[in-house]
Amino acid sequence: MTVVGCTKCVKFMLFFFNFVFWLAGGVILGVALWLRHDNQTSSLLMQQFEGQQAPNTFYISVYILIAVGAVMMFVGFLGCYGAIQESQCLLGTFFFMLVCLFACEVAAGIWGFSNRDTISKEMINFYDVAYIKSVDVVDSPTKTAAIKVLEVFHETLDCCGKGDDSPLFKQVAGALCPKKTLDDALLKPQSCHLKLKELFAEKLCLIGLAALVVAVIMIFEMIFTMVLCCGIRNATPVY
């Protein structure tokens, strides 16, 4: 049994979309691994202060993205093979996995949208705790550890302070803030609160864009899979 006419066209279109889906899975997997090992975010999220690790909520979305990319590559291969073989069983399995993947992506999107500000807020709170300890008038191991944490934040983000810094912090800002050239020294340093918001907003925007592209491809794939399954079921022998 083989499909003919428009259904045959749908078959090759489904194969093409599955191939694009497989490639997209590889790209997403690569982007997720890059986000996981990005020097800028890693240097911040690996910080420890007073026995507490920096909040790693951002890594949750990255790990989800890694899993999605790997599953997409497997599902895309299954769809390509099922389309070429015109197998209703393979296509049915592919459609079921596609629906599950789409539902998970929608759920992850809703969670990500509702928690889009959580990551930056947690990192700002972590920064503020170290900020308060760094201006302590009494020298202590805690103050030394806090200064080291702030130095990493300031060097990584090229920022200094919260924007509304206390007089105590301004007294030690010269030692904590990144070294500037004579021209840059005349400019007011950027707030680390603002830089943290910009950093994670940029990363989450990249994740959201990738998820949107994948969702569009999946919708077309589900439509073509249903049409091809119906065409295979109704196909007549070709002599």
PDB file of C-alpha atoms in Angstrom:
ATOM      1  CA  MET A   1       0.000   0.000   0.000  1.00  0.00           C
ATOM      2  CA  THR A   2       1.314   3.419  -0.892  1.00  0.00           C
ATOM      3  CA  VAL A   3      -0.093   6.930  -0.894  1.00  0.00           C
ATOM      4  CA  VAL A   4      -0.575   8.931  -4.071  1.00  0.00           C
ATOM      5  CA  GLY A   5      -1.468  12.444  -5.157  1.00  0.00           C
ATOM      6  CA  CYS A   6      -1.751  15.141  -2.527  1.00  0.00           C
ATOM      7  CA  THR A   7      -1.225  12.658   0.302  1.00  0.00           C
ATOM      8  CA  LYS A   8       2.170  11.793  -1.165  1.00  0.00           C
ATOM      9  CA  CYS A   9       3.009  15.499  -1.107  1.00  0.00           C
ATOM     10  CA  VAL A  10       1.945  15.595   2.555  1.00  0.00           C
ATOM     11  CA  LYS A  11       4.234  12.630   3.220  1.00  0.00           C
ATOM     12  CA  PHE A  12       7.306  14.460   1.952  1.00  0.00           C
ATOM     13  CA  MET A  13       6.270  17.669   3.688  1.00  0.00           C
ATOM     14  CA  LEU A  14       5.973  15.740   6.944  1.00  0.00           C
ATOM     15  CA  PHE A  15       9.418  14.252   6.346  1.00  0.00           C
ATOM     16  CA  PHE A  16      10.803  17.747   5.702  1.00  0.00           C
ATOM     17  CA  PHE A  17       9.216  19.194   8.854  1.00  0.00           C
ATOM     18  CA  ASN A  18      10.469  16.245  10.888  1.00  0.00           C
ATOM     19  CA  PHE A  19      13.964  16.790   9.547  1.00  0.00           C
ATOM     20  CA  VAL A  20      13.718  20.473  10.520  1.00  0.00           C
ATOM     21  CA  PHE A  21      12.335  19.372  13.906  1.00  0.00           C
ATOM     22  CA  TRP A  22      15.323  17.036  14.360  1.00  0.00           C
ATOM     23  CA  LEU A  23      17.719  19.854  13.459  1.00  0.00           C
ATOM     24  CA  ALA A  24      15.878  22.221  15.821  1.00  0.00           C
ATOM     25  CA  GLY A  25      16.299  19.661  18.602  1.00  0.00           C
ATOM     26  CA  GLY A  26      20.033  19.627  17.972  1.00  0.00           C
ATOM     27  CA  VAL A  27      20.171  23.430  17.985  1.00  0.00           C
ATOM     28  CA  ILE A  28      18.175  23.651  21.219  1.00  0.00           C
ATOM     29  CA  LEU A  29      20.393  21.038  22.833  1.00  0.00           C
ATOM     30  CA  GLY A  30      23.458  23.022  21.786  1.00  0.00           C
ATOM     31  CA  VAL A  31      22.011  26.321  23.036  1.00  0.00           C
ATOM     32  CA  ALA A  32      21.024  24.713  26.351  1.00  0.00           C
ATOM     33  CA  LEU A  33      24.534  23.330  26.855  1.00  0.00           C
ATOM     34  CA  TRP A  34      25.948  26.769  26.020  1.00  0.00           C
ATOM     35  CA  LEU A  35      23.649  28.408  28.578  1.00  0.00           C
ATOM     36  CA  ARG A  36      24.664  25.804  31.158  1.00  0.00           C
ATOM     37  CA  HIS A  37      28.387  26.424  30.672  1.00  0.00           C
ATOM     38  CA  ASP A  38      28.279  30.139  29.815  1.00  0.00           C
ATOM     39  CA  ASN A  39      31.107  31.796  31.740  1.00  0.00           C
ATOM     40  CA  GLN A  40      29.061  34.848  32.702  1.00  0.00           C
ATOM     41  CA  THR A  41      26.168  33.007  34.333  1.00  0.00           C
ATOM     42  CA  SER A  42      28.291  30.143  35.679  1.00  0.00           C
ATOM     43  CA  SER A  43      30.665  32.480  37.518  1.00  0.00           C
ATOM     44  CA  LEU A  44      27.683  34.061  39.295  1.00  0.00           C
ATOM     45  CA  LEU A  45      25.647  30.938  40.015  1.00  0.00           C
ATOM     46  CA  MET A  46      28.656  29.044  41.414  1.00  0.00           C
ATOM     47  CA  GLN A  47      29.194  31.603  44.181  1.00  0.00           C
ATOM     48  CA  GLN A  48      28.779  30.565  47.797  1.00  0.00           C
ATOM     49  CA  PHE A  49      28.289  32.795  50.805  1.00  0.00           C
ATOM     50  CA  GLU A  50      27.752  31.799  54.444  1.00  0.00           C
ATOM     51  CA  GLY A  51      27.387  28.163  53.399  1.00  0.00           C
ATOM     52  CA  GLN A  52      24.638  28.914  50.873  1.00  0.00           C
ATOM     53  CA  GLN A  53      24.908  28.401  47.135  1.00  0.00           C
ATOM     54  CA  ALA A  54      23.714  31.151  44.818  1.00  0.00           C
ATOM     55  CA  PRO A  55      20.124  30.484  43.644  1.00  0.00           C
ATOM     56  CA  ASN A  56      20.120  28.040  40.725  1.00  0.00           C
ATOM     57  CA  THR A  57      16.525  28.418  39.532  1.00  0.00           C
ATOM     58  CA  PHE A  58      17.900  29.452  36.147  1.00  0.00           C
ATOM     59  CA  TYR A  59      19.527  26.055  35.753  1.00  0.00           C
ATOM     60  CA  ILE A  60      16.135  24.345  36.149  1.00  0.00           C
ATOM     61  CA  SER A  61      14.946  25.904  32.884  1.00  0.00           C
ATOM     62  CA  VAL A  62      18.280  25.019  31.244  1.00  0.00           C
ATOM     63  CA  TYR A  63      18.026  21.358  32.296  1.00  0.00           C
ATOM     64  CA  ILE A  64      14.464  21.242  30.976  1.00  0.00           C
ATOM     65  CA  LEU A  65      15.746  22.658  27.698  1.00  0.00           C
ATOM     66  CA  ILE A  66      18.477  19.993  27.502  1.00  0.00           C
ATOM     67  CA  ALA A  67      15.883  17.244  28.013  1.00  0.00           C
ATOM     68  CA  VAL A  68      13.556  18.803  25.430  1.00  0.00           C
ATOM     69  CA  GLY A  69      16.341  19.025  22.856  1.00  0.00           C
ATOM     70  CA  ALA A  70      17.311  15.369  23.331  1.00  0.00           C
ATOM     71  CA  VAL A  71      13.691  14.173  23.134  1.00  0.00           C
ATOM     72  CA  MET A  72      13.079  16.325  20.055  1.00  0.00           C
ATOM     73  CA  MET A  73      15.968  14.666  18.218  1.00  0.00           C
ATOM     74  CA  PHE A  74      14.576  11.203  19.020  1.00  0.00           C
ATOM     75  CA  VAL A  75      10.996  12.138  18.122  1.00  0.00           C
ATOM     76  CA  GLY A  76      12.132  13.848  14.918  1.00  0.00           C
ATOM     77  CA  PHE A  77      13.995  10.707  13.820  1.00  0.00           C
ATOM     78  CA  LEU A  78      10.945   8.578  14.638  1.00  0.00           C
ATOM     79  CA  GLY A  79       8.727  10.884  12.578  1.00  0.00           C
ATOM     80  CA  CYS A  80      11.086  10.836   9.588  1.00  0.00           C
ATOM     81  CA  TYR A  81      11.279   7.046   9.604  1.00  0.00           C
ATOM     82  CA  GLY A  82       7.529   6.647  10.087  1.00  0.00           C
ATOM     83  CA  ALA A  83       6.764   9.024   7.209  1.00  0.00           C
ATOM     84  CA  ILE A  84       9.117   7.262   4.777  1.00  0.00           C
ATOM     85  CA  GLN A  85       7.872   3.792   5.774  1.00  0.00           C
ATOM     86  CA  GLU A  86       4.234   4.988   5.747  1.00  0.00           C
ATOM     87  CA  SER A  87       3.715   3.114   9.005  1.00  0.00           C
ATOM     88  CA  GLN A  88       0.529   3.971  10.878  1.00  0.00           C
ATOM     89  CA  CYS A  89       1.970   2.425  14.035  1.00  0.00           C
ATOM     90  CA  LEU A  90       5.107   4.578  13.948  1.00  0.00           C
ATOM     91  CA  LEU A  91       3.158   7.667  12.957  1.00  0.00           C
ATOM     92  CA  GLY A  92       0.627   7.043  15.729  1.00  0.00           C
ATOM     93  CA  THR A  93       3.448   6.694  18.268  1.00  0.00           C
ATOM     94  CA  PHE A  94       5.069   9.809  16.857  1.00  0.00           C
ATOM     95  CA  PHE A  95       1.803  11.763  17.119  1.00  0.00           C
ATOM     96  CA  PHE A  96       1.258  10.647  20.731  1.00  0.00           C
ATOM     97  CA  MET A  97       4.797  11.661  21.740  1.00  0.00           C
ATOM     98  CA  LEU A  98       4.384  14.946  19.888  1.00  0.00           C
ATOM     99  CA  VAL A  99       1.198  15.754  21.805  1.00  0.00           C
ATOM    100  CA  CYS A 100       2.898  14.901  25.123  1.00  0.00           C
ATOM    101  CA  LEU A 101       5.903  17.038  24.210  1.00  0.00           C
ATOM    102  CA  PHE A 102       3.655  19.924  23.178  1.00  0.00           C
ATOM    103  CA  ALA A 103       1.697  19.703  26.449  1.00  0.00           C
ATOM    104  CA  CYS A 104       4.946  19.705  28.460  1.00  0.00           C
ATOM    105  CA  GLU A 105       6.188  22.705  26.507  1.00  0.00           C
ATOM    106  CA  VAL A 106       2.977  24.645  27.177  1.00  0.00           C
ATOM    107  CA  ALA A 107       3.183  23.785  30.885  1.00  0.00           C
ATOM    108  CA  ALA A 108       6.850  24.828  30.999  1.00  0.00           C
ATOM    109  CA  GLY A 109       5.985  28.045  29.167  1.00  0.00           C
ATOM    110  CA  ILE A 110       3.273  28.901  31.696  1.00  0.00           C
ATOM    111  CA  TRP A 111       5.647  28.162  34.573  1.00  0.00           C
ATOM    112  CA  GLY A 112       8.409  30.210  32.965  1.00  0.00           C
ATOM    113  CA  PHE A 113       6.111  33.184  32.329  1.00  0.00           C
ATOM    114  CA  SER A 114       4.766  33.175  35.887  1.00  0.00           C
ATOM    115  CA  ASN A 115       8.309  32.945  37.308  1.00  0.00           C
ATOM    116  CA  ARG A 116      10.078  35.173  34.789  1.00  0.00           C
ATOM    117  CA  ASP A 117      11.182  37.637  37.493  1.00  0.00           C
ATOM    118  CA  THR A 118      12.001  35.037  40.149  1.00  0.00           C
ATOM    119  CA  ILE A 119      15.523  34.283  38.913  1.00  0.00           C
ATOM    120  CA  SER A 120      16.712  37.894  38.884  1.00  0.00           C
ATOM    121  CA  LYS A 121      15.019  38.610  42.242  1.00  0.00           C
ATOM    122  CA  GLU A 122      16.739  35.645  43.900  1.00  0.00           C
ATOM    123  CA  MET A 123      20.120  36.719  42.534  1.00  0.00           C
ATOM    124  CA  ILE A 124      19.523  40.332  43.633  1.00  0.00           C
ATOM    125  CA  ASN A 125      18.666  39.120  47.150  1.00  0.00           C
ATOM    126  CA  PHE A 126      21.835  37.009  47.196  1.00  0.00           C
ATOM    127  CA  TYR A 127      23.851  40.040  46.072  1.00  0.00           C
ATOM    128  CA  ASP A 128      22.224  42.273  48.699  1.00  0.00           C
ATOM    129  CA  VAL A 129      23.103  39.881  51.540  1.00  0.00           C
ATOM    130  CA  ALA A 130      26.763  39.985  50.510  1.00  0.00           C
ATOM    131  CA  TYR A 131      26.488  43.766  49.985  1.00  0.00           C
ATOM    132  CA  ILE A 132      25.290  44.331  53.568  1.00  0.00           C
ATOM    133  CA  LYS A 133      28.050  42.160  55.039  1.00  0.00           C
ATOM    134  CA  SER A 134      30.746  43.850  52.924  1.00  0.00           C
ATOM    135  CA  VAL A 135      30.161  47.256  54.571  1.00  0.00           C
ATOM    136  CA  ASP A 136      30.358  45.883  58.099  1.00  0.00           C
ATOM    137  CA  VAL A 137      32.656  48.118  60.156  1.00  0.00           C
ATOM    138  CA  VAL A 138      34.157  45.104  61.932  1.00  0.00           C
ATOM    139  CA  ASP A 139      36.611  42.970  59.969  1.00  0.00           C
ATOM    140  CA  SER A 140      35.675  39.301  59.982  1.00  0.00           C
ATOM    141  CA  PRO A 141      35.900  36.189  57.782  1.00  0.00           C
ATOM    142  CA  THR A 142      32.289  36.804  56.763  1.00  0.00           C
ATOM    143  CA  LYS A 143      33.115  40.306  55.559  1.00  0.00           C
ATOM    144  CA  THR A 144      36.095  38.988  53.586  1.00  0.00           C
ATOM    145  CA  ALA A 145      33.926  36.326  51.945  1.00  0.00           C
ATOM    146  CA  ALA A 146      31.272  38.939  51.134  1.00  0.00           C
ATOM    147  CA  ILE A 147      33.853  41.197  49.476  1.00  0.00           C
ATOM    148  CA  LYS A 148      35.053  38.311  47.300  1.00  0.00           C
ATOM    149  CA  VAL A 149      31.475  37.572  46.208  1.00  0.00           C
ATOM    150  CA  LEU A 150      30.888  41.219  45.318  1.00  0.00           C
ATOM    151  CA  GLU A 151      34.138  41.384  43.363  1.00  0.00           C
ATOM    152  CA  VAL A 152      32.972  38.457  41.181  1.00  0.00           C
ATOM    153  CA  PHE A 153      29.603  40.132  40.560  1.00  0.00           C
ATOM    154  CA  HIS A 154      31.219  43.477  39.751  1.00  0.00           C
ATOM    155  CA  GLU A 155      33.859  42.055  37.417  1.00  0.00           C
ATOM    156  CA  THR A 156      31.425  39.708  35.626  1.00  0.00           C
ATOM    157  CA  LEU A 157      28.652  42.262  35.106  1.00  0.00           C
ATOM    158  CA  ASP A 158      30.856  45.384  34.906  1.00  0.00           C
ATOM    159  CA  CYS A 159      28.719  47.088  37.540  1.00  0.00           C
ATOM    160  CA  CYS A 160      29.080  48.423  41.059  1.00  0.00           C
ATOM    161  CA  GLY A 161      26.603  48.713  43.911  1.00  0.00           C
ATOM    162  CA  LYS A 162      22.827  48.839  43.968  1.00  0.00           C
ATOM    163  CA  GLY A 163      22.338  52.298  42.507  1.00  0.00           C
ATOM    164  CA  ASP A 164      21.343  53.861  45.839  1.00  0.00           C
ATOM    165  CA  ASP A 165      24.513  52.998  47.729  1.00  0.00           C
ATOM    166  CA  SER A 166      25.112  53.863  51.354  1.00  0.00           C
ATOM    167  CA  PRO A 167      27.963  56.165  52.438  1.00  0.00           C
ATOM    168  CA  LEU A 168      29.741  53.135  53.960  1.00  0.00           C
ATOM    169  CA  PHE A 169      29.768  51.342  50.615  1.00  0.00           C
ATOM    170  CA  LYS A 170      30.990  54.417  48.777  1.00  0.00           C
ATOM    171  CA  GLN A 171      34.003  54.466  51.075  1.00  0.00           C
ATOM    172  CA  VAL A 172      35.055  50.973  49.938  1.00  0.00           C
ATOM    173  CA  ALA A 173      33.735  51.201  46.380  1.00  0.00           C
ATOM    174  CA  GLY A 174      37.181  52.026  45.014  1.00  0.00           C
ATOM    175  CA  ALA A 175      38.460  48.625  46.141  1.00  0.00           C
ATOM    176  CA  LEU A 176      35.345  46.635  45.166  1.00  0.00           C
ATOM    177  CA  CYS A 177      34.385  48.174  41.833  1.00  0.00           C
ATOM    178  CA  PRO A 178      36.058  47.260  38.525  1.00  0.00           C
ATOM    179  CA  LYS A 179      39.047  49.406  37.627  1.00  0.00           C
ATOM    180  CA  LYS A 180      38.119  52.117  35.118  1.00  0.00           C
ATOM    181  CA  THR A 181      40.001  54.283  32.674  1.00  0.00           C
ATOM    182  CA  LEU A 182      40.176  58.016  33.296  1.00  0.00           C
ATOM    183  CA  ASP A 183      37.280  58.695  30.883  1.00  0.00           C
ATOM    184  CA  ASP A 184      35.089  55.933  32.325  1.00  0.00           C
ATOM    185  CA  ALA A 185      35.796  57.058  35.876  1.00  0.00           C
ATOM    186  CA  LEU A 186      33.777  60.225  35.211  1.00  0.00           C
ATOM    187  CA  LEU A 187      30.674  58.125  34.460  1.00  0.00           C
ATOM    188  CA  LYS A 188      28.399  56.811  37.184  1.00  0.00           C
ATOM    189  CA  PRO A 189      28.808  53.009  37.553  1.00  0.00           C
ATOM    190  CA  GLN A 190      25.841  50.919  36.510  1.00  0.00           C
ATOM    191  CA  SER A 191      23.645  49.307  39.139  1.00  0.00           C
ATOM    192  CA  CYS A 192      24.213  45.581  39.626  1.00  0.00           C
ATOM    193  CA  HIS A 193      20.471  45.178  40.228  1.00  0.00           C
ATOM    194  CA  LEU A 194      19.787  46.489  36.736  1.00  0.00           C
ATOM    195  CA  LYS A 195      22.546  44.407  35.155  1.00  0.00           C
ATOM    196  CA  LEU A 196      21.246  41.227  36.774  1.00  0.00           C
ATOM    197  CA  LYS A 197      17.748  41.894  35.457  1.00  0.00           C
ATOM    198  CA  GLU A 198      19.109  42.518  31.951  1.00  0.00           C
ATOM    199  CA  LEU A 199      21.305  39.409  32.005  1.00  0.00           C
ATOM    200  CA  PHE A 200      18.598  36.919  32.897  1.00  0.00           C
ATOM    201  CA  ALA A 201      15.921  38.683  30.834  1.00  0.00           C
ATOM    202  CA  GLU A 202      18.159  38.213  27.782  1.00  0.00           C
ATOM    203  CA  LYS A 203      18.750  34.525  28.527  1.00  0.00           C
ATOM    204  CA  LEU A 204      15.074  33.807  29.202  1.00  0.00           C
ATOM    205  CA  CYS A 205      14.081  35.663  26.028  1.00  0.00           C
ATOM    206  CA  LEU A 206      16.368  33.342  24.060  1.00  0.00           C
ATOM    207  CA  ILE A 207      14.767  30.293  25.681  1.00  0.00           C
ATOM    208  CA  GLY A 208      11.263  31.631  25.015  1.00  0.00           C
ATOM    209  CA  LEU A 209      12.035  32.336  21.357  1.00  0.00           C
ATOM    210  CA  ALA A 210      13.359  28.794  20.868  1.00  0.00           C
ATOM    211  CA  ALA A 211      10.239  27.339  22.521  1.00  0.00           C
ATOM    212  CA  LEU A 212       7.944  29.424  20.282  1.00  0.00           C
ATOM    213  CA  VAL A 213       9.664  28.258  17.087  1.00  0.00           C
ATOM    214  CA  VAL A 214       9.451  24.635  18.210  1.00  0.00           C
ATOM    215  CA  ALA A 215       5.757  24.985  19.104  1.00  0.00           C
ATOM    216  CA  VAL A 216       4.922  26.288  15.604  1.00  0.00           C
ATOM    217  CA  ILE A 217       6.789  23.388  13.970  1.00  0.00           C
ATOM    218  CA  MET A 218       5.011  20.885  16.220  1.00  0.00           C
ATOM    219  CA  ILE A 219       1.570  22.215  15.283  1.00  0.00           C
ATOM    220  CA  PHE A 220       2.302  21.735  11.569  1.00  0.00           C
ATOM    221  CA  GLU A 221       3.706  18.268  12.249  1.00  0.00           C
ATOM    222  CA  MET A 222       0.587  17.155  14.130  1.00  0.00           C
ATOM    223  CA  ILE A 223      -1.628  18.334  11.273  1.00  0.00           C
ATOM    224  CA  PHE A 224       0.467  16.608   8.590  1.00  0.00           C
ATOM    225  CA  THR A 225       0.702  13.405  10.660  1.00  0.00           C
ATOM    226  CA  MET A 226      -3.089  13.164  10.958  1.00  0.00           C
ATOM    227  CA  VAL A 227      -3.552  13.804   7.235  1.00  0.00           C
ATOM    228  CA  LEU A 228      -0.916  11.210   6.300  1.00  0.00           C
ATOM    229  CA  CYS A 229      -2.384   8.584   8.647  1.00  0.00           C
ATOM    230  CA  CYS A 230      -5.815   9.092   7.089  1.00  0.00           C
ATOM    231  CA  GLY A 231      -4.276   8.902   3.613  1.00  0.00           C
ATOM    232  CA  ILE A 232      -2.477   5.639   4.398  1.00  0.00           C
ATOM    233  CA  ARG A 233      -5.668   4.146   5.820  1.00  0.00           C
ATOM    234  CA  ASN A 234      -7.674   5.081   2.734  1.00  0.00           C
ATOM    235  CA  ALA A 235      -4.945   4.276   0.193  1.00  0.00           C
ATOM    236  CA  THR A 236      -5.591   1.717  -2.495  1.00  0.00           C
ATOM    237  CA  PRO A 237      -2.996  -0.528  -4.147  1.00  0.00           C
ATOM    238  CA  VAL A 238      -1.104   1.089  -7.053  1.00  0.00           C
ATOM    239  CA  TYR A 239      -0.509  -1.230 -10.036  1.00  0.00           C
TER     240      TYR A 239
END
